[in-house]
Amino acid sequence: MFMTNALYKLSQPKLAIKYLALMTALLSFWSCSDHEKVAQELYIQSTQDIKHGLSDSAEYKLEKAITLHPGFTEARLSLGELKYYAGKFDEAIPIFNEIIESDSTNYTAVYLLANCYAKKGVFSKALELYPRAIKLRPDSVMAYNNYAAALTSLNQYDEALSEYQTVVTMLLKSSDPQAKHMLATAYFDAATALGRKGDYKKAVEAYQTAILLQPNFADAYYYLGITYYNMNDLQSTISAFRNAVKARPDFVKAYNDLGIVCGKTGDSASCLNYLGMSLVLQGKFADGITMYRRAIAHKHNFAEAQFNLGLAQSYSGDLVGAEKTFVQITEEKSDYLDAYLQLQTIYNQLGNKEKSEEMQRKALKLGAKAAKK
């Protein structure tokens, strides 16, 4: 996972650098040629455009500033950063190269050039540049982390894990408020390298550590499940996937894989239910409804599948069908609070105020009863 300044704030004081560059431009304004003065004015204006999200306007002004003043490194670097964060890597690369040619000690240019190559999948180039960035900024968590990610991409797992250990050590010593979140990501990335290496036991431990640091880390739960699957531990796989969808209720792939693994264990009803959820989340309501009906056919009074069927019917515009499904749920399970809440909404949409208020009263009664327990 390649990190940028947006996450690893502690090792890249970007705002301070921008402020210093801006002040330098202002202080030198009156001692410049007319072209340089205009270029600096454009640079200052571009910083305001960037602040207000006007990236196209900022790019235009920076390009014009560089044309007027080719040696204006701050403007060139700012333009490169704009193109990098906009995903225009092919345009950013020559800009960073030009900066490095005139100043090989420019950390930001070296680091972002390495990131450009990594994001393009040219990892051999990235591996040449990350050590240079680290040499320039030995305190850069970002450079170490992304170097490790590039090494992982080239299957150099032992080297990658060594770099991730450096990242973890640095973050454990950090007082930055974001360090805990970053640490969870570092353990997650290390677990990915361990999993690809085939060291599943250590990968599990690293994913679990990431989850301890960030309890709602859906991707960590999901890949923990994948690791358990590779270890042929299907029950642990199911548990991890369920935690993944609990942490991220719209996690389509996790629902799909959860359904497949449940099918492998012989739980056909759960298999069809989860596959139905995956389909509905993709907007394929008719297919999802078919799956839910098949799940209910396999397991009579399958409340979860029945509830999901009602939701899918409601989302697809079949309010009458949804009403019938939720009424059936309440008849079979009179304390199903969420079913009454759905009926309240459906009756309100159907214009049946009396029924909507009745469902609201029942829901409130059940809610108050549950609160006393």
CSV table of C-alpha atoms in Angstrom, one decimal:
chain,number,residue,atom,x,y,z
A,1,MET,CA,0.0,0.0,0.0
A,2,PHE,CA,1.7,3.2,-1.2
A,3,MET,CA,1.3,6.1,1.2
A,4,THR,CA,1.3,9.7,0.4
A,5,ASN,CA,1.5,12.9,2.5
A,6,ALA,CA,-2.2,12.8,3.2
A,7,LEU,CA,-1.7,9.9,5.6
A,8,TYR,CA,1.9,10.1,6.8
A,9,LYS,CA,1.8,13.7,8.0
A,10,LEU,CA,4.5,13.3,10.6
A,11,SER,CA,7.4,12.7,8.1
A,12,GLN,CA,6.4,15.3,5.4
A,13,PRO,CA,5.7,18.8,6.8
A,14,LYS,CA,4.2,19.8,3.5
A,15,LEU,CA,2.3,22.8,4.7
A,16,ALA,CA,5.5,24.2,6.3
A,17,ILE,CA,7.4,23.7,3.1
A,18,LYS,CA,4.7,25.4,1.1
A,19,TYR,CA,4.6,28.3,3.6
A,20,LEU,CA,8.3,28.7,3.5
A,21,ALA,CA,8.3,28.7,-0.4
A,22,LEU,CA,5.6,31.3,-0.4
A,23,MET,CA,7.3,33.6,2.0
A,24,THR,CA,10.6,33.2,0.0
A,25,ALA,CA,8.8,34.2,-3.1
A,26,LEU,CA,7.3,37.3,-1.4
A,27,LEU,CA,10.6,38.4,0.1
A,28,SER,CA,12.4,38.2,-3.2
A,29,PHE,CA,9.7,39.8,-5.2
A,30,TRP,CA,11.1,43.3,-5.4
A,31,SER,CA,14.6,42.2,-6.3
A,32,CYS,CA,13.5,40.3,-9.4
A,33,SER,CA,13.2,41.1,-13.1
A,34,ASP,CA,9.7,41.9,-14.5
A,35,HIS,CA,9.3,38.3,-15.8
A,36,GLU,CA,10.3,36.9,-12.5
A,37,LYS,CA,7.9,39.2,-10.7
A,38,VAL,CA,5.0,38.1,-12.8
A,39,ALA,CA,6.0,34.5,-12.3
A,40,GLN,CA,6.1,34.9,-8.6
A,41,GLU,CA,2.7,36.7,-8.7
A,42,LEU,CA,1.3,33.7,-10.6
A,43,TYR,CA,2.8,31.3,-8.1
A,44,ILE,CA,1.2,33.1,-5.2
A,45,GLN,CA,-2.1,33.1,-7.0
A,46,SER,CA,-1.8,29.3,-7.7
A,47,THR,CA,-1.4,28.6,-4.0
A,48,GLN,CA,-4.7,30.3,-3.4
A,49,ASP,CA,-6.3,28.3,-6.3
A,50,ILE,CA,-4.9,25.1,-4.8
A,51,LYS,CA,-6.4,26.1,-1.4
A,52,HIS,CA,-9.8,26.5,-3.0
A,53,GLY,CA,-9.6,23.3,-5.0
A,54,LEU,CA,-9.1,25.1,-8.4
A,55,SER,CA,-6.5,22.7,-9.7
A,56,ASP,CA,-6.9,23.5,-13.4
A,57,SER,CA,-6.5,27.2,-12.8
A,58,ALA,CA,-3.5,26.5,-10.6
A,59,GLU,CA,-1.9,24.3,-13.2
A,60,TYR,CA,-2.3,26.9,-15.9
A,61,LYS,CA,-0.7,29.7,-13.7
A,62,LEU,CA,2.2,27.5,-12.7
A,63,GLU,CA,2.9,26.5,-16.3
A,64,LYS,CA,2.9,30.1,-17.3
A,65,ALA,CA,5.1,31.0,-14.3
A,66,ILE,CA,7.7,28.4,-15.4
A,67,THR,CA,7.6,29.7,-18.9
A,68,LEU,CA,8.4,33.2,-17.7
A,69,HIS,CA,11.0,32.0,-15.1
A,70,PRO,CA,12.4,28.5,-16.1
A,71,GLY,CA,14.5,28.4,-12.9
A,72,PHE,CA,11.6,28.8,-10.6
A,73,THR,CA,12.0,25.5,-8.7
A,74,GLU,CA,9.1,26.1,-6.2
A,75,ALA,CA,6.6,26.6,-9.1
A,76,ARG,CA,8.0,23.5,-10.9
A,77,LEU,CA,7.7,21.4,-7.8
A,78,SER,CA,4.2,22.6,-7.1
A,79,LEU,CA,3.1,21.8,-10.7
A,80,GLY,CA,4.6,18.3,-10.3
A,81,GLU,CA,2.8,17.7,-7.1
A,82,LEU,CA,-0.5,18.9,-8.6
A,83,LYS,CA,-0.1,16.5,-11.5
A,84,TYR,CA,1.0,13.7,-9.2
A,85,TYR,CA,-2.1,14.0,-6.9
A,86,ALA,CA,-4.3,14.2,-10.0
A,87,GLY,CA,-3.0,10.9,-11.1
A,88,LYS,CA,-1.2,12.4,-14.1
A,89,PHE,CA,2.0,10.4,-13.5
A,90,ASP,CA,3.3,10.5,-17.1
A,91,GLU,CA,3.2,14.3,-16.9
A,92,ALA,CA,4.6,14.6,-13.4
A,93,ILE,CA,7.7,12.3,-14.1
A,94,PRO,CA,9.5,14.7,-16.5
A,95,ILE,CA,8.9,17.6,-14.1
A,96,PHE,CA,10.4,15.8,-11.2
A,97,ASN,CA,13.3,14.6,-13.3
A,98,GLU,CA,14.0,18.2,-14.3
A,99,ILE,CA,14.1,19.3,-10.7
A,100,ILE,CA,16.4,16.5,-9.7
A,101,GLU,CA,18.8,17.3,-12.6
A,102,SER,CA,19.3,20.8,-11.1
A,103,ASP,CA,19.0,19.7,-7.5
A,104,SER,CA,19.6,16.1,-6.6
A,105,THR,CA,19.0,16.8,-2.9
A,106,ASN,CA,15.3,17.7,-3.4
A,107,TYR,CA,13.6,15.1,-1.3
A,108,THR,CA,10.1,15.8,-2.4
A,109,ALA,CA,10.9,15.5,-6.1
A,110,VAL,CA,12.9,12.2,-5.5
A,111,TYR,CA,10.2,10.7,-3.3
A,112,LEU,CA,7.2,11.6,-5.6
A,113,LEU,CA,9.1,10.5,-8.7
A,114,ALA,CA,9.6,7.1,-7.0
A,115,ASN,CA,5.8,7.1,-6.2
A,116,CYS,CA,5.0,7.9,-9.8
A,117,TYR,CA,7.0,4.9,-11.0
A,118,ALA,CA,5.5,2.6,-8.3
A,119,LYS,CA,1.9,3.7,-9.2
A,120,LYS,CA,2.7,3.0,-12.9
A,121,GLY,CA,4.0,-0.5,-11.9
A,122,VAL,CA,7.6,0.4,-12.9
A,123,PHE,CA,9.0,-1.0,-9.6
A,124,SER,CA,12.6,-1.3,-10.8
A,125,LYS,CA,12.7,2.5,-11.2
A,126,ALA,CA,11.0,3.0,-7.9
A,127,LEU,CA,13.5,0.8,-6.1
A,128,GLU,CA,16.3,3.0,-7.4
A,129,LEU,CA,14.7,6.1,-6.1
A,130,TYR,CA,13.3,5.2,-2.7
A,131,PRO,CA,16.8,4.6,-1.1
A,132,ARG,CA,17.8,8.0,-2.4
A,133,ALA,CA,14.8,9.6,-0.8
A,134,ILE,CA,15.6,7.7,2.5
A,135,LYS,CA,19.2,8.9,2.4
A,136,LEU,CA,17.9,12.5,2.0
A,137,ARG,CA,15.3,12.1,4.8
A,138,PRO,CA,16.1,9.2,7.1
A,139,ASP,CA,13.1,10.1,9.2
A,140,SER,CA,10.6,9.6,6.3
A,141,VAL,CA,8.1,6.9,7.3
A,142,MET,CA,6.5,7.3,3.9
A,143,ALA,CA,9.7,6.6,2.0
A,144,TYR,CA,10.4,3.4,4.0
A,145,ASN,CA,6.8,2.2,3.8
A,146,ASN,CA,6.6,2.7,0.0
A,147,TYR,CA,10.0,1.2,-0.5
A,148,ALA,CA,8.8,-1.9,1.3
A,149,ALA,CA,5.6,-2.0,-0.8
A,150,ALA,CA,7.7,-1.8,-4.0
A,151,LEU,CA,9.9,-4.6,-2.7
A,152,THR,CA,6.8,-6.7,-2.0
A,153,SER,CA,5.5,-6.1,-5.5
A,154,LEU,CA,8.8,-7.6,-6.9
A,155,ASN,CA,8.5,-10.6,-4.5
A,156,GLN,CA,11.5,-9.5,-2.5
A,157,TYR,CA,9.7,-10.3,0.7
A,158,ASP,CA,12.5,-10.5,3.3
A,159,GLU,CA,13.8,-7.1,2.2
A,160,ALA,CA,10.3,-5.7,2.4
A,161,LEU,CA,9.7,-7.1,5.8
A,162,SER,CA,12.9,-5.5,7.0
A,163,GLU,CA,11.7,-2.1,5.8
A,164,TYR,CA,8.3,-2.6,7.4
A,165,GLN,CA,10.0,-3.3,10.7
A,166,THR,CA,11.8,0.0,10.4
A,167,VAL,CA,8.4,1.7,9.7
A,168,VAL,CA,6.9,0.0,12.8
A,169,THR,CA,9.8,1.0,15.0
A,170,MET,CA,9.6,4.6,13.8
A,171,LEU,CA,5.8,4.8,14.4
A,172,LEU,CA,6.1,3.2,17.9
A,173,LYS,CA,8.3,6.1,18.9
A,174,SER,CA,6.1,8.7,17.3
A,175,SER,CA,3.9,11.1,19.3
A,176,ASP,CA,1.8,12.0,16.2
A,177,PRO,CA,-1.9,11.5,16.8
A,178,GLN,CA,-2.2,9.6,13.5
A,179,ALA,CA,0.6,7.1,14.4
A,180,LYS,CA,-1.8,4.5,15.7
A,181,HIS,CA,-3.7,4.4,12.5
A,182,MET,CA,-0.5,4.4,10.5
A,183,LEU,CA,0.8,1.6,12.6
A,184,ALA,CA,-2.2,-0.5,11.8
A,185,THR,CA,-1.6,0.1,8.1
A,186,ALA,CA,2.0,-0.9,8.5
A,187,TYR,CA,1.1,-4.2,10.2
A,188,PHE,CA,-1.5,-4.8,7.4
A,189,ASP,CA,1.1,-4.2,4.7
A,190,ALA,CA,3.6,-6.5,6.5
A,191,ALA,CA,1.0,-9.2,6.8
A,192,THR,CA,0.4,-8.9,3.0
A,193,ALA,CA,4.1,-9.5,2.4
A,194,LEU,CA,4.1,-12.5,4.8
A,195,GLY,CA,1.0,-14.0,3.1
A,196,ARG,CA,2.5,-13.7,-0.3
A,197,LYS,CA,5.7,-15.2,1.0
A,198,GLY,CA,3.6,-18.2,2.3
A,199,ASP,CA,4.3,-17.6,6.0
A,200,TYR,CA,0.6,-17.7,6.8
A,201,LYS,CA,1.0,-18.1,10.6
A,202,LYS,CA,2.9,-14.9,10.9
A,203,ALA,CA,0.6,-13.2,8.4
A,204,VAL,CA,-2.4,-14.1,10.7
A,205,GLU,CA,-0.6,-12.6,13.7
A,206,ALA,CA,0.2,-9.4,11.8
A,207,TYR,CA,-3.4,-9.0,10.5
A,208,GLN,CA,-4.7,-9.6,14.1
A,209,THR,CA,-2.3,-6.9,15.4
A,210,ALA,CA,-3.6,-4.5,12.7
A,211,ILE,CA,-7.2,-5.2,13.9
A,212,LEU,CA,-6.3,-4.7,17.5
A,213,LEU,CA,-5.0,-1.3,16.6
A,214,GLN,CA,-7.9,-0.5,14.3
A,215,PRO,CA,-11.0,-2.6,15.3
A,216,ASN,CA,-13.0,-1.7,12.2
A,217,PHE,CA,-10.3,-2.5,9.7
A,218,ALA,CA,-12.4,-4.2,7.1
A,219,ASP,CA,-9.6,-5.0,4.7
A,220,ALA,CA,-7.6,-6.6,7.5
A,221,TYR,CA,-10.5,-8.8,8.4
A,222,TYR,CA,-11.0,-9.8,4.7
A,223,TYR,CA,-7.4,-10.6,4.0
A,224,LEU,CA,-7.2,-12.4,7.4
A,225,GLY,CA,-10.0,-14.6,6.0
A,226,ILE,CA,-8.1,-15.1,2.7
A,227,THR,CA,-5.1,-16.2,4.8
A,228,TYR,CA,-7.2,-18.7,6.8
A,229,TYR,CA,-8.6,-20.0,3.6
A,230,ASN,CA,-5.1,-20.7,2.3
A,231,MET,CA,-4.5,-22.6,5.6
A,232,ASN,CA,-7.7,-24.6,4.8
A,233,ASP,CA,-9.4,-23.3,8.0
A,234,LEU,CA,-12.8,-22.6,6.6
A,235,GLN,CA,-14.6,-21.8,9.9
A,236,SER,CA,-12.0,-19.1,10.7
A,237,THR,CA,-12.3,-17.9,7.2
A,238,ILE,CA,-16.1,-17.4,7.6
A,239,SER,CA,-15.6,-15.7,10.9
A,240,ALA,CA,-13.1,-13.2,9.4
A,241,PHE,CA,-15.3,-12.5,6.4
A,242,ARG,CA,-18.3,-11.9,8.6
A,243,ASN,CA,-16.3,-9.4,10.6
A,244,ALA,CA,-15.2,-7.7,7.3
A,245,VAL,CA,-18.9,-7.1,6.2
A,246,LYS,CA,-19.8,-6.0,9.7
A,247,ALA,CA,-17.1,-3.4,9.6
A,248,ARG,CA,-18.0,-2.4,6.0
A,249,PRO,CA,-21.6,-3.3,5.2
A,250,ASP,CA,-21.2,-2.6,1.5
A,251,PHE,CA,-18.1,-4.9,1.0
A,252,VAL,CA,-19.3,-6.7,-2.1
A,253,LYS,CA,-16.3,-9.0,-2.6
A,254,ALA,CA,-16.4,-10.1,1.1
A,255,TYR,CA,-20.1,-11.0,0.8
A,256,ASN,CA,-19.4,-12.9,-2.4
A,257,ASP,CA,-16.5,-14.9,-1.0
A,258,LEU,CA,-18.3,-15.5,2.3
A,259,GLY,CA,-21.1,-17.1,0.2
A,260,ILE,CA,-18.7,-19.3,-1.7
A,261,VAL,CA,-16.9,-20.5,1.5
A,262,CYS,CA,-20.3,-21.2,3.2
A,263,GLY,CA,-21.2,-23.3,0.2
A,264,LYS,CA,-18.0,-25.3,0.6
A,265,THR,CA,-19.0,-26.1,4.2
A,266,GLY,CA,-22.4,-27.4,3.1
A,267,ASP,CA,-24.4,-24.4,4.4
A,268,SER,CA,-26.3,-23.8,1.2
A,269,ALA,CA,-28.8,-21.4,2.8
A,270,SER,CA,-26.2,-19.0,4.1
A,271,CYS,CA,-24.3,-19.4,0.8
A,272,LEU,CA,-27.3,-18.2,-1.2
A,273,ASN,CA,-28.1,-15.5,1.2
A,274,TYR,CA,-24.6,-13.9,1.1
A,275,LEU,CA,-24.4,-14.3,-2.7
A,276,GLY,CA,-27.8,-12.5,-2.8
A,277,MET,CA,-26.4,-9.6,-0.7
A,278,SER,CA,-23.4,-9.3,-3.1
A,279,LEU,CA,-25.8,-9.1,-6.0
A,280,VAL,CA,-28.1,-6.5,-4.4
A,281,LEU,CA,-25.2,-4.3,-3.4
A,282,GLN,CA,-24.3,-4.3,-7.2
A,283,GLY,CA,-27.8,-3.1,-8.0
A,284,LYS,CA,-28.8,-6.6,-9.4
A,285,PHE,CA,-32.1,-6.7,-7.5
A,286,ALA,CA,-33.8,-9.4,-9.5
A,287,ASP,CA,-30.9,-11.8,-9.3
A,288,GLY,CA,-30.5,-11.0,-5.6
A,289,ILE,CA,-34.2,-11.7,-4.9
A,290,THR,CA,-33.9,-15.0,-6.7
A,291,MET,CA,-31.0,-16.0,-4.5
A,292,TYR,CA,-32.9,-15.0,-1.3
A,293,ARG,CA,-35.9,-17.1,-2.3
A,294,ARG,CA,-33.6,-20.1,-2.9
A,295,ALA,CA,-32.0,-19.5,0.5
A,296,ILE,CA,-35.4,-19.5,2.2
A,297,ALA,CA,-36.4,-22.7,0.2
A,298,HIS,CA,-33.3,-24.4,1.7
A,299,LYS,CA,-34.0,-23.1,5.2
A,300,HIS,CA,-37.6,-22.5,6.2
A,301,ASN,CA,-38.1,-19.4,8.5
A,302,PHE,CA,-34.6,-18.1,7.6
A,303,ALA,CA,-35.3,-14.6,9.1
A,304,GLU,CA,-32.1,-13.0,7.8
A,305,ALA,CA,-32.8,-14.0,4.2
A,306,GLN,CA,-36.4,-13.1,4.5
A,307,PHE,CA,-35.5,-9.6,5.8
A,308,ASN,CA,-33.0,-9.2,3.0
A,309,LEU,CA,-35.6,-10.3,0.5
A,310,GLY,CA,-38.0,-7.6,1.8
A,311,LEU,CA,-35.2,-4.9,1.6
A,312,ALA,CA,-34.4,-6.0,-2.0
A,313,GLN,CA,-38.1,-5.8,-3.0
A,314,SER,CA,-38.4,-2.4,-1.4
A,315,TYR,CA,-35.2,-1.0,-3.1
A,316,SER,CA,-36.4,-2.3,-6.5
A,317,GLY,CA,-39.7,-0.5,-6.1
A,318,ASP,CA,-41.9,-3.5,-5.2
A,319,LEU,CA,-43.4,-2.0,-2.1
A,320,VAL,CA,-46.4,-4.4,-2.1
A,321,GLY,CA,-44.2,-7.4,-2.3
A,322,ALA,CA,-41.9,-5.9,0.4
A,323,GLU,CA,-44.9,-5.3,2.7
A,324,LYS,CA,-46.0,-8.9,2.3
A,325,THR,CA,-42.5,-10.2,3.1
A,326,PHE,CA,-42.1,-8.1,6.3
A,327,VAL,CA,-45.6,-8.9,7.5
A,328,GLN,CA,-44.8,-12.6,7.2
A,329,ILE,CA,-41.6,-12.0,9.2
A,330,THR,CA,-43.6,-10.3,12.0
A,331,GLU,CA,-46.1,-13.1,12.0
A,332,GLU,CA,-43.4,-15.7,12.5
A,333,LYS,CA,-41.2,-13.6,14.8
A,334,SER,CA,-43.3,-11.0,16.6
A,335,ASP,CA,-40.3,-9.3,18.3
A,336,TYR,CA,-38.4,-8.5,15.0
A,337,LEU,CA,-38.0,-4.7,15.6
A,338,ASP,CA,-36.3,-3.9,12.3
A,339,ALA,CA,-39.2,-5.5,10.3
A,340,TYR,CA,-41.7,-3.2,12.0
A,341,LEU,CA,-39.5,-0.2,11.2
A,342,GLN,CA,-39.4,-1.3,7.6
A,343,LEU,CA,-43.2,-1.7,7.5
A,344,GLN,CA,-43.5,1.8,9.0
A,345,THR,CA,-41.5,3.3,6.2
A,346,ILE,CA,-43.3,1.2,3.5
A,347,TYR,CA,-46.8,2.1,4.7
A,348,ASN,CA,-45.7,5.8,4.8
A,349,GLN,CA,-44.6,5.5,1.2
A,350,LEU,CA,-47.9,3.8,0.3
A,351,GLY,CA,-49.8,6.6,1.9
A,352,ASN,CA,-51.3,4.4,4.6
A,353,LYS,CA,-50.8,6.8,7.6
A,354,GLU,CA,-52.9,4.6,10.0
A,355,LYS,CA,-50.8,1.5,9.4
A,356,SER,CA,-47.6,3.5,9.4
A,357,GLU,CA,-48.4,4.9,12.9
A,358,GLU,CA,-49.4,1.4,14.1
A,359,MET,CA,-46.0,0.0,13.1
A,360,GLN,CA,-44.3,2.9,14.7
A,361,ARG,CA,-46.1,2.2,18.0
A,362,LYS,CA,-45.1,-1.5,17.9
A,363,ALA,CA,-41.5,-0.6,17.1
A,364,LEU,CA,-41.4,1.9,20.0
A,365,LYS,CA,-42.8,-0.7,22.3
A,366,LEU,CA,-40.3,-3.3,21.3
A,367,GLY,CA,-37.4,-0.7,21.5
A,368,ALA,CA,-38.4,0.3,25.0
A,369,LYS,CA,-38.7,-3.4,26.1
A,370,ALA,CA,-35.2,-4.1,24.7
A,371,ALA,CA,-33.7,-1.1,26.4
A,372,LYS,CA,-34.9,-2.4,29.8
A,373,LYS,CA,-33.1,-5.7,29.4
